[in-house]
Tab-separated table of C-alpha atoms and ligand atoms in Angstrom:
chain	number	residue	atom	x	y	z
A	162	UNK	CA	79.736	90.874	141.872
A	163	UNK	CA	82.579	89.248	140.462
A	164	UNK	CA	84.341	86.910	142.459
A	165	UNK	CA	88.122	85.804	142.657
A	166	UNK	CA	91.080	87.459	140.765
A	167	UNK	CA	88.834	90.381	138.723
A	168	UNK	CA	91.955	91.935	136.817
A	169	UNK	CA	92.837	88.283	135.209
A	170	UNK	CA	89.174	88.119	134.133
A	171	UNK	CA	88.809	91.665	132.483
A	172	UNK	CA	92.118	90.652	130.806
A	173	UNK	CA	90.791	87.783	129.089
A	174	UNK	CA	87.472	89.827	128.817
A	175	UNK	CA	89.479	92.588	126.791
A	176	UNK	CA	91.675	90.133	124.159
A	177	UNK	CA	88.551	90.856	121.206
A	178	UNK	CA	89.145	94.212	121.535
A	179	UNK	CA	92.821	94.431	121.812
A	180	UNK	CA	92.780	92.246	118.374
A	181	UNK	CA	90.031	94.568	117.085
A	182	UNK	CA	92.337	97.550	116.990
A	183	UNK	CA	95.446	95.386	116.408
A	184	UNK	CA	93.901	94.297	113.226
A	185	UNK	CA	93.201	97.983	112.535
A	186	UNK	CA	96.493	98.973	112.891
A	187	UNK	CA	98.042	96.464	111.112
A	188	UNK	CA	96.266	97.283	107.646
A	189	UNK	CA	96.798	100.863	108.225
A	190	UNK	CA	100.775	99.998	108.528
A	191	UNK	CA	100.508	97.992	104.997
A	192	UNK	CA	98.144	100.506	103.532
A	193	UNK	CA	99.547	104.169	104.382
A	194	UNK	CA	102.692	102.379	102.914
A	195	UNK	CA	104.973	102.998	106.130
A	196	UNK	CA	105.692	99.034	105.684
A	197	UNK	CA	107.109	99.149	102.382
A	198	UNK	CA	108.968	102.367	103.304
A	199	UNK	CA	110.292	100.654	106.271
A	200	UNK	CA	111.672	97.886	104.076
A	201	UNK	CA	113.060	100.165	101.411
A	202	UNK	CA	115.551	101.771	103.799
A	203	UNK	CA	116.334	102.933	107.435
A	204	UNK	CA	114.500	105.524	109.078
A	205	UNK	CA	114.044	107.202	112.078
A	206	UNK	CA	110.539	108.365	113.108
A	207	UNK	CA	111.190	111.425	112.044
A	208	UNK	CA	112.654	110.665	108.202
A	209	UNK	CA	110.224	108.414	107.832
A	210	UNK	CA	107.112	111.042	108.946
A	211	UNK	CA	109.187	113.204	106.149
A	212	UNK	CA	109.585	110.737	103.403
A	213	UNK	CA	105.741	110.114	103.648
A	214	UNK	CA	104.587	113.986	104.498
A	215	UNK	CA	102.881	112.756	107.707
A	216	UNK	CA	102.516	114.444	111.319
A	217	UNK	CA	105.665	113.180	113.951
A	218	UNK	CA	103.463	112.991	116.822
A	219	UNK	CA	100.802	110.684	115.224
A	220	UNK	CA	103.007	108.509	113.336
A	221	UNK	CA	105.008	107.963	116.942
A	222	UNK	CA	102.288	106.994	118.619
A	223	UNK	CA	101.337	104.437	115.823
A	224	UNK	CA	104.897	102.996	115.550
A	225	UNK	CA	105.343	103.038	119.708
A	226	UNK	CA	101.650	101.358	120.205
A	227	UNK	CA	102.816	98.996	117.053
A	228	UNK	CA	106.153	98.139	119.113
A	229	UNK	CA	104.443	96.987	122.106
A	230	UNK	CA	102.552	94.336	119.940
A	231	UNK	CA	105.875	92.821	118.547
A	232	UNK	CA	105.100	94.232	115.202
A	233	UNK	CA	107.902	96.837	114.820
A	234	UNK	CA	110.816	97.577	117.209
A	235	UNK	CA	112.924	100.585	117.534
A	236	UNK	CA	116.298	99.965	117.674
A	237	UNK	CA	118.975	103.281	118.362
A	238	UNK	CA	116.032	105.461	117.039
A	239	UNK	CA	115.773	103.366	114.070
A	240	UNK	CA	112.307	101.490	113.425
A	241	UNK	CA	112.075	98.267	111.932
A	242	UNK	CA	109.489	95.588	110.959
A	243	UNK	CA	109.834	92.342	112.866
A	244	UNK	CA	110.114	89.177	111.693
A	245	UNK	CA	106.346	88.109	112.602
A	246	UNK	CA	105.469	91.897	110.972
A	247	UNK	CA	107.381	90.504	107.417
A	248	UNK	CA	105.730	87.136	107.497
A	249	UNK	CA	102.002	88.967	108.220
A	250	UNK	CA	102.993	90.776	105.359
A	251	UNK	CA	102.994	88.071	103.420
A	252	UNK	CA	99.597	87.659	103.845
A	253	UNK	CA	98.184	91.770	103.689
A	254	UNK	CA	95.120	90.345	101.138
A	255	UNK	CA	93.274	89.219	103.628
A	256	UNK	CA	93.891	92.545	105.972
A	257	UNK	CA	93.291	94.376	102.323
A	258	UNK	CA	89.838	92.287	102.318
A	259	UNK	CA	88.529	91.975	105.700
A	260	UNK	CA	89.418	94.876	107.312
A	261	UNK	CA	89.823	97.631	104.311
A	262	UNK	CA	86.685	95.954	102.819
A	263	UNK	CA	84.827	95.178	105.545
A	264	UNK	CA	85.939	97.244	108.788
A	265	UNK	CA	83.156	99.734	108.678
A	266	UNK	CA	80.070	96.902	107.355
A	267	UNK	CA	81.489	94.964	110.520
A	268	UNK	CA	80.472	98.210	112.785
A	269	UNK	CA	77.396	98.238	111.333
A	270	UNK	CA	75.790	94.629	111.749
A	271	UNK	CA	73.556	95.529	114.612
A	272	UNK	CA	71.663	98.087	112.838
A	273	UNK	CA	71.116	95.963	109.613
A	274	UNK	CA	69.926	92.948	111.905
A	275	UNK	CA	66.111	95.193	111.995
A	276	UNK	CA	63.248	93.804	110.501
A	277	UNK	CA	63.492	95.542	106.647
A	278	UNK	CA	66.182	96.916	107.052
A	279	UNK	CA	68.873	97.267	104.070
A	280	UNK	CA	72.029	95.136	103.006
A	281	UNK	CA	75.022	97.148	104.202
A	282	UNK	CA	77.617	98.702	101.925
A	283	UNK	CA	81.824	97.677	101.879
A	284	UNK	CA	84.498	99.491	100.242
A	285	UNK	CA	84.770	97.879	96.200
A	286	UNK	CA	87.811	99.039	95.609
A	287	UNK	CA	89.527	97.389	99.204
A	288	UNK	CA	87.503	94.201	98.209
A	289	UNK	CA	88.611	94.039	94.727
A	290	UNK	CA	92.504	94.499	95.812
A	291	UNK	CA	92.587	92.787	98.856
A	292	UNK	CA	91.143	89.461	97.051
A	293	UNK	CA	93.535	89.613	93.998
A	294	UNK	CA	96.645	89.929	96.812
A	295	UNK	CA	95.401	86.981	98.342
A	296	UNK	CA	94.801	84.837	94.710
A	297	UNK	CA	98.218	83.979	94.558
A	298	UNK	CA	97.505	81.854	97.419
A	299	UNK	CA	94.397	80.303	96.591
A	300	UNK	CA	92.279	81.130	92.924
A	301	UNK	CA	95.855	81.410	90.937
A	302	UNK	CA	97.233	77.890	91.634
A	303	UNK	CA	94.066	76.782	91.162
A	304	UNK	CA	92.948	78.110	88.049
A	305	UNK	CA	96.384	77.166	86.947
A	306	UNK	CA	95.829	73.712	87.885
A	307	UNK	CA	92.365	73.262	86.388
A	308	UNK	CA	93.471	75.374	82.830
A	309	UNK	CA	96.072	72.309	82.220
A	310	UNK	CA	92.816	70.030	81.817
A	311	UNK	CA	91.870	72.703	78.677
A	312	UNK	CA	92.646	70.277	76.023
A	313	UNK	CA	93.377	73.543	73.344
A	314	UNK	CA	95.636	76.187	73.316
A	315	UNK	CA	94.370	79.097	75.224
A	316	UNK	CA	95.257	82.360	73.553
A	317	UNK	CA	92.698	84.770	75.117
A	318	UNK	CA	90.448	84.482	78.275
A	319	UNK	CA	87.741	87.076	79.663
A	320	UNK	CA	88.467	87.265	83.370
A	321	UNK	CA	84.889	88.655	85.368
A	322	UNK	CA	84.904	90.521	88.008
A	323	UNK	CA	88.245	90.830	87.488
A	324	UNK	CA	88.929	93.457	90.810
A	325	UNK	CA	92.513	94.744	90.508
A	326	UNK	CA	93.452	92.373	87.820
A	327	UNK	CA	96.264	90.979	89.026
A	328	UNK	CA	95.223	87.645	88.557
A	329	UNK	CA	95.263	88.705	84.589
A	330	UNK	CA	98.922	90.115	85.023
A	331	UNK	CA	99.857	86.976	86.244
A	332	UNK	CA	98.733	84.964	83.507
A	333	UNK	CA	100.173	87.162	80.922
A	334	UNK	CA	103.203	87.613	82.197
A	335	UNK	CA	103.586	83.569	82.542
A	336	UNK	CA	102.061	82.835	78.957
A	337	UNK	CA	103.515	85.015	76.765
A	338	UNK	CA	100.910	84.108	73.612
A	339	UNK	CA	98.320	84.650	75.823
A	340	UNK	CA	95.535	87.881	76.368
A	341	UNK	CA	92.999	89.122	78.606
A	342	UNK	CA	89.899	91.122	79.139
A	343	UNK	CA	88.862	92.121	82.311
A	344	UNK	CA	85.457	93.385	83.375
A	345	UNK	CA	84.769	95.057	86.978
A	346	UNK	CA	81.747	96.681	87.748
A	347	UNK	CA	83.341	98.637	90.593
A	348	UNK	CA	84.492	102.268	89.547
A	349	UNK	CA	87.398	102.417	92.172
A	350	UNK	CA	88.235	98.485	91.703
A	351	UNK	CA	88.377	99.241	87.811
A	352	UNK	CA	90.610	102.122	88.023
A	353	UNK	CA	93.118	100.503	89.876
A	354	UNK	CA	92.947	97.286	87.381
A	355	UNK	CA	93.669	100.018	84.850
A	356	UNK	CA	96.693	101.439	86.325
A	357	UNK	CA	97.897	97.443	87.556
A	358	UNK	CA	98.062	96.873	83.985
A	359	UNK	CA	99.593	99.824	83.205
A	360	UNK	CA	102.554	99.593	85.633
A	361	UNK	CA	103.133	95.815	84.265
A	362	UNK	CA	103.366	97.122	80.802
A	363	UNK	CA	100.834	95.135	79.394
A	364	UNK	CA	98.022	97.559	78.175
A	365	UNK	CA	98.551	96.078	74.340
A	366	UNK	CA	97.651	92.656	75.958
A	367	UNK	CA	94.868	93.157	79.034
A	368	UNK	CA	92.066	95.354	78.132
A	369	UNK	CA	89.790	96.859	80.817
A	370	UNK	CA	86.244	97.326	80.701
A	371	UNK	CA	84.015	98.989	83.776
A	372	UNK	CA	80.771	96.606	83.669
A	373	UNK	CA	79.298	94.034	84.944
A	374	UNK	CA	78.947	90.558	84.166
A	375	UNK	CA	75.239	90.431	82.778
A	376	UNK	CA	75.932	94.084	80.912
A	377	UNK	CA	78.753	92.448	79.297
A	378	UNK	CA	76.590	89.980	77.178
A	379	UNK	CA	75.253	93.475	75.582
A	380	UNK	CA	78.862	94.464	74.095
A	381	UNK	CA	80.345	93.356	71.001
A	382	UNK	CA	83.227	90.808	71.117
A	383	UNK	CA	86.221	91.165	68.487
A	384	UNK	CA	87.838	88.042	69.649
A	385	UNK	CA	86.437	84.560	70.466
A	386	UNK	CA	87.231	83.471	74.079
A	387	UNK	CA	88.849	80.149	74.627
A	388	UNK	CA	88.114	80.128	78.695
A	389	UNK	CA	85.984	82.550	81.181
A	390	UNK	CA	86.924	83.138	84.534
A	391	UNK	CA	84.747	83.998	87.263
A	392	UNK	CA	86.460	83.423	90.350
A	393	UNK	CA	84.085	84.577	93.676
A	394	UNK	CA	81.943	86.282	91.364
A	395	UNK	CA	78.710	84.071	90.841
A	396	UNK	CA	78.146	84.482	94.676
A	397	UNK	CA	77.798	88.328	93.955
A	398	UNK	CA	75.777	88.047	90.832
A	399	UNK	CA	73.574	85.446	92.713
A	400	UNK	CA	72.989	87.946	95.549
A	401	UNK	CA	72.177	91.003	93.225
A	402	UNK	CA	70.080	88.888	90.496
A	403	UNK	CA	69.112	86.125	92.038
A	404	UNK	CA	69.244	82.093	90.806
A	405	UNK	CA	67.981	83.532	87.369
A	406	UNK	CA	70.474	86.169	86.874
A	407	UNK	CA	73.479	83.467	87.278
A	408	UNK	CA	71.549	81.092	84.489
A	409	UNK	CA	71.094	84.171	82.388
A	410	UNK	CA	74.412	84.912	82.649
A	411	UNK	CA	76.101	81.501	82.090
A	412	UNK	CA	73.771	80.513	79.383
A	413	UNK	CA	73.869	83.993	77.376
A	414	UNK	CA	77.679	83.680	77.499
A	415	UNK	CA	77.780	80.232	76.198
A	416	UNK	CA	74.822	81.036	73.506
A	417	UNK	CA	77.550	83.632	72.494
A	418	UNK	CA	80.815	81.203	72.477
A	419	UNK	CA	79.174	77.491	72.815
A	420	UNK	CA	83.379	75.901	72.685
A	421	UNK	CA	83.981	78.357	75.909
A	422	UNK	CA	85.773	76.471	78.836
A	423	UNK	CA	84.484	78.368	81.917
A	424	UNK	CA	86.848	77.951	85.316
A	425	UNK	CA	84.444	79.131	88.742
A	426	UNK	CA	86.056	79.464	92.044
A	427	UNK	CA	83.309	79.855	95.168
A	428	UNK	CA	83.011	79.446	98.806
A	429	UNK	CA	80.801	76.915	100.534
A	430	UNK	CA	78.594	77.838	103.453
A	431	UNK	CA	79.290	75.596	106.044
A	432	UNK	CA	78.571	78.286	108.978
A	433	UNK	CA	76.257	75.552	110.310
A	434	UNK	CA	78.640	73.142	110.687
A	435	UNK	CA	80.530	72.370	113.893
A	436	UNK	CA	83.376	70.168	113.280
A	437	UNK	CA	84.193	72.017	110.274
A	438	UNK	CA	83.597	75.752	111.852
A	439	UNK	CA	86.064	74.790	114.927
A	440	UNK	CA	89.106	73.955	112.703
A	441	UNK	CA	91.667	76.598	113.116
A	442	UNK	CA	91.282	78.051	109.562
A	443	UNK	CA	87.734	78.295	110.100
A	444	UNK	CA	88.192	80.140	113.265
A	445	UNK	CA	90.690	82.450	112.133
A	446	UNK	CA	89.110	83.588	108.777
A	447	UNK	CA	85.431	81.866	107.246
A	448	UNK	CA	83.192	82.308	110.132
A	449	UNK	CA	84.197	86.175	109.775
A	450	UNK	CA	84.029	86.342	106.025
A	451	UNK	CA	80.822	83.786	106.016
A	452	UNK	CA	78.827	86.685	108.390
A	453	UNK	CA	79.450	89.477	105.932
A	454	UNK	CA	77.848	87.318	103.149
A	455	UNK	CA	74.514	87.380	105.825
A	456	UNK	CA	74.867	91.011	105.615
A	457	UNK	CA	75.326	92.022	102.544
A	458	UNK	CA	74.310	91.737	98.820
A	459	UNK	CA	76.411	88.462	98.223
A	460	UNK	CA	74.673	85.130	98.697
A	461	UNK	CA	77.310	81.779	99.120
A	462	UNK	CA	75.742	78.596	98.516
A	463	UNK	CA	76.972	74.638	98.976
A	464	UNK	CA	78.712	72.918	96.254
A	465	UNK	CA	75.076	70.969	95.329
A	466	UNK	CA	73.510	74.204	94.723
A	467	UNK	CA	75.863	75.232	92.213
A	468	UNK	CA	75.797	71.939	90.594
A	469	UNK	CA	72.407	71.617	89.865
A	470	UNK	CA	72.851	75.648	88.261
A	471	UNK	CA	75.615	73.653	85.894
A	472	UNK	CA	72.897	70.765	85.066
A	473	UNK	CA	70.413	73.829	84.256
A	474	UNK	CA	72.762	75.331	82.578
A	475	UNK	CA	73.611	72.111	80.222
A	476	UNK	CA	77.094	72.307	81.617
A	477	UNK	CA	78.882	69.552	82.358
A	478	UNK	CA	81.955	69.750	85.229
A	479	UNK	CA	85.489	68.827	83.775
A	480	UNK	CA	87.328	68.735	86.610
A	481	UNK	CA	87.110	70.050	89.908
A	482	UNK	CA	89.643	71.236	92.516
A	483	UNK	CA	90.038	72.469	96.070
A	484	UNK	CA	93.075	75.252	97.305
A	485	UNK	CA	96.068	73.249	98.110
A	486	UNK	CA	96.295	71.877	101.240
A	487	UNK	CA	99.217	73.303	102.864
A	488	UNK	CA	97.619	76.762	102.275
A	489	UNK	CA	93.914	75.922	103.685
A	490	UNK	CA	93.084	72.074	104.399
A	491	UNK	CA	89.093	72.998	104.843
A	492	UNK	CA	88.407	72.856	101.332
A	493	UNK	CA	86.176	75.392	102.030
A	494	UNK	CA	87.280	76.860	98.692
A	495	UNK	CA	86.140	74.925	95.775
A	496	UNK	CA	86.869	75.088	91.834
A	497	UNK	CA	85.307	73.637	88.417
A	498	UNK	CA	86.457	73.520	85.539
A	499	UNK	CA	82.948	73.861	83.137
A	500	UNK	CA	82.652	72.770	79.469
A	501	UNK	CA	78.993	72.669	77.227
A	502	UNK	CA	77.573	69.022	77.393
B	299	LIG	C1	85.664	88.967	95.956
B	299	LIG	S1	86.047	89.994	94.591
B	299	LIG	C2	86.952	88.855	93.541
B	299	LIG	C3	87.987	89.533	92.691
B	299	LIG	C4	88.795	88.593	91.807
B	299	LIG	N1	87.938	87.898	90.856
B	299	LIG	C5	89.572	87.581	92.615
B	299	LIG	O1	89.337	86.379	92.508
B	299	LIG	O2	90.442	87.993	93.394
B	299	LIG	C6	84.493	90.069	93.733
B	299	LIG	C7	84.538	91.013	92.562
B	299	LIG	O3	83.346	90.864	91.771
B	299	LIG	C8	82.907	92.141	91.361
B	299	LIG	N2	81.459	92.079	91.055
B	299	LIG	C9	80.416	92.367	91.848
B	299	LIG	N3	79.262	92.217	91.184
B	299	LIG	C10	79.551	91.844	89.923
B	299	LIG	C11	78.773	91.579	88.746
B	299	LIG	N4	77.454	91.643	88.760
B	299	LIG	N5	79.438	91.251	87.603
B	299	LIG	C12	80.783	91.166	87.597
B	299	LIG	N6	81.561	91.409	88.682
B	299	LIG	C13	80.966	91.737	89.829
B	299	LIG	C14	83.248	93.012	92.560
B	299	LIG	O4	83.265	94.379	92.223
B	299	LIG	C15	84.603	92.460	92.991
B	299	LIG	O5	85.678	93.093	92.361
């Protein structure tokens, strides 16, 4: 039996699941779009349950159980974000990612732990948004910082495994001369790319294709590429084709375009690592996001590894680049710039 104060200890015993559902709630609140409608304008339970055609009785219970977590607060019948809700917000990529993407695969670990047993599934489309939203934090400045060591003028760039293409937006809309293609194997993933690009207004400059990287050396190119993108994509094609798939891939493309700057962005695997796996970014986001790589089709490697696939691939690295510090100081998250010996 337990001994002492038992109520402080199932407290303390309870915190994983009260952030479990927390978590939960939180991406439903960005996702079923009650944030943004929050933000928009005032409402009252009840207008808002209108405005978004959804049942009163439900929604109160959400925003109430929401309240008591700091993450709304109803003032005079009217509910409102909080501050800590607006600055999460900031951040709703990686609640896009990890718990859109990944909620259910999560629930399922124990099974797939069996002996033969198969990788499990995630949702594509979650995956492919969620990781765009949170680009502007990490694979945008970086890619932006690496392309200034292209020493051409970039006019058109293939961007694969592009998910909801809003890292091809961005580029546009910042360099005017400049055009895209994106390619995204995922059906959902690629539809919303499509209609991204569609609400920017830039279908005459980003063009969409539903494929993946190794079909794409099949189709015929009107326009040469001056840089590739593949940012957290060789990690997928190395789970689903293996070591040989990746060299297939990079070589085929540069057999294709041999002046083609290519810009990766991966993750290292440092699970095993102990001083690095106890800082607080570490904590609070890899070791989660290194076990669903375990358990599904996605395989991350160390920055070696992908280094000697360059030498293989007679590539020589350019430049190199970690996310900026005041975002994530693990430099966990690496990027090379890649250019033909
Ligand atoms: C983690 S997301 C990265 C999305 C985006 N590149 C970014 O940096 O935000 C990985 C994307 O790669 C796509 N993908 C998976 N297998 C692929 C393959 N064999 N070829 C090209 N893309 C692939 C997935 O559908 C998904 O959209």
């Amino acid at each position: 039996m337990i001994e002492g104060n038992i109520e402080q200890k199932l407290v303390e015993a309870l915190q994983p699941i009260r952030y479990h559902v927390l978590a939960s709630e939180i991406y439903h609140l960005f996702n079923t779009g009650i944030y943004d409608q929050l933000i928009e304008s005032e409402h009252s339970v009840s207008s808002l349950a209108t405005a978004l055609n959804l049942d009163e009785r439900k929604l109160y219970g959400f925003l109430k159980y929401l309240a008591n977590e700091g993450i709304v607060e109803f003032i005079d019948q009217i509910v409102r974000p909080t501050q800590k809700c607006q600055q999460i917000s900031e951040f709703r990529g990686w609640y896009t990612l990890m718990i859109g993407g990944y909620a259910k695969t999560y629930l399922q670990v124990g099974e797939t732990l069996k002996l033969g047993s198969e990788w499990l599934e995630r949702d594509g489309k979650q995956v492919g948004v969620g990781s765009c939203e949170m680009s502007k934090f990490d694979a945008i400045p970086l890619v932006r910082s690496l392309m200034s060591n292209i020493p051409k003028d970039c006019q058109y760039f293939l961007d694969i495994g592009c998910g909801e293409g809003l890292f091809m937006i961005d580029f546009c809309r910042a360099f005017p001369d400049l055009q895209a293609w994106g390619i995204e194997p995922d059906k959902d993933a690629y539809l919303a790319a499509v209609e991204a690009v569609q609400q920017a207004g830039l279908e005459d400059r980003i063009v969409m294709t539903n494929a993946s990287a190794l079909e794409l050396l099949e189709s015929p190119f009107e326009t040469e590429p001056d840089f590739l993108v593949v940012s957290f994509v060789l990690q997928e094609i190395l789970g689903q084709e293996g070591e040989e798939g990746v060299i297939k891939f990079l070589t085929g493309i540069l057999e294709r375009f041999p002046e083609l700057y290519i810009i990766v962005i991966e993750v290292e695997d440092r699970i095993d690592q102990k001083k690095i796996m106890s800082h607080n970014m570490a904590l609070a986001y890899y070791n989660a996001y290194y076990l669903l790589h375990y358990v599904t089709n996605q395989r991350l490697e160390k920055q070696e590894f992908w280094e000697q696939i360059f030498e293989k691939c007679q590539l020589e690295v350019k430049a190199k680049d970690f996310v900026d510090q005041n975002v994530d100081s693990t430099e966990l998250t690496f990027c090379y710039l890649l250019h033909r010996k």
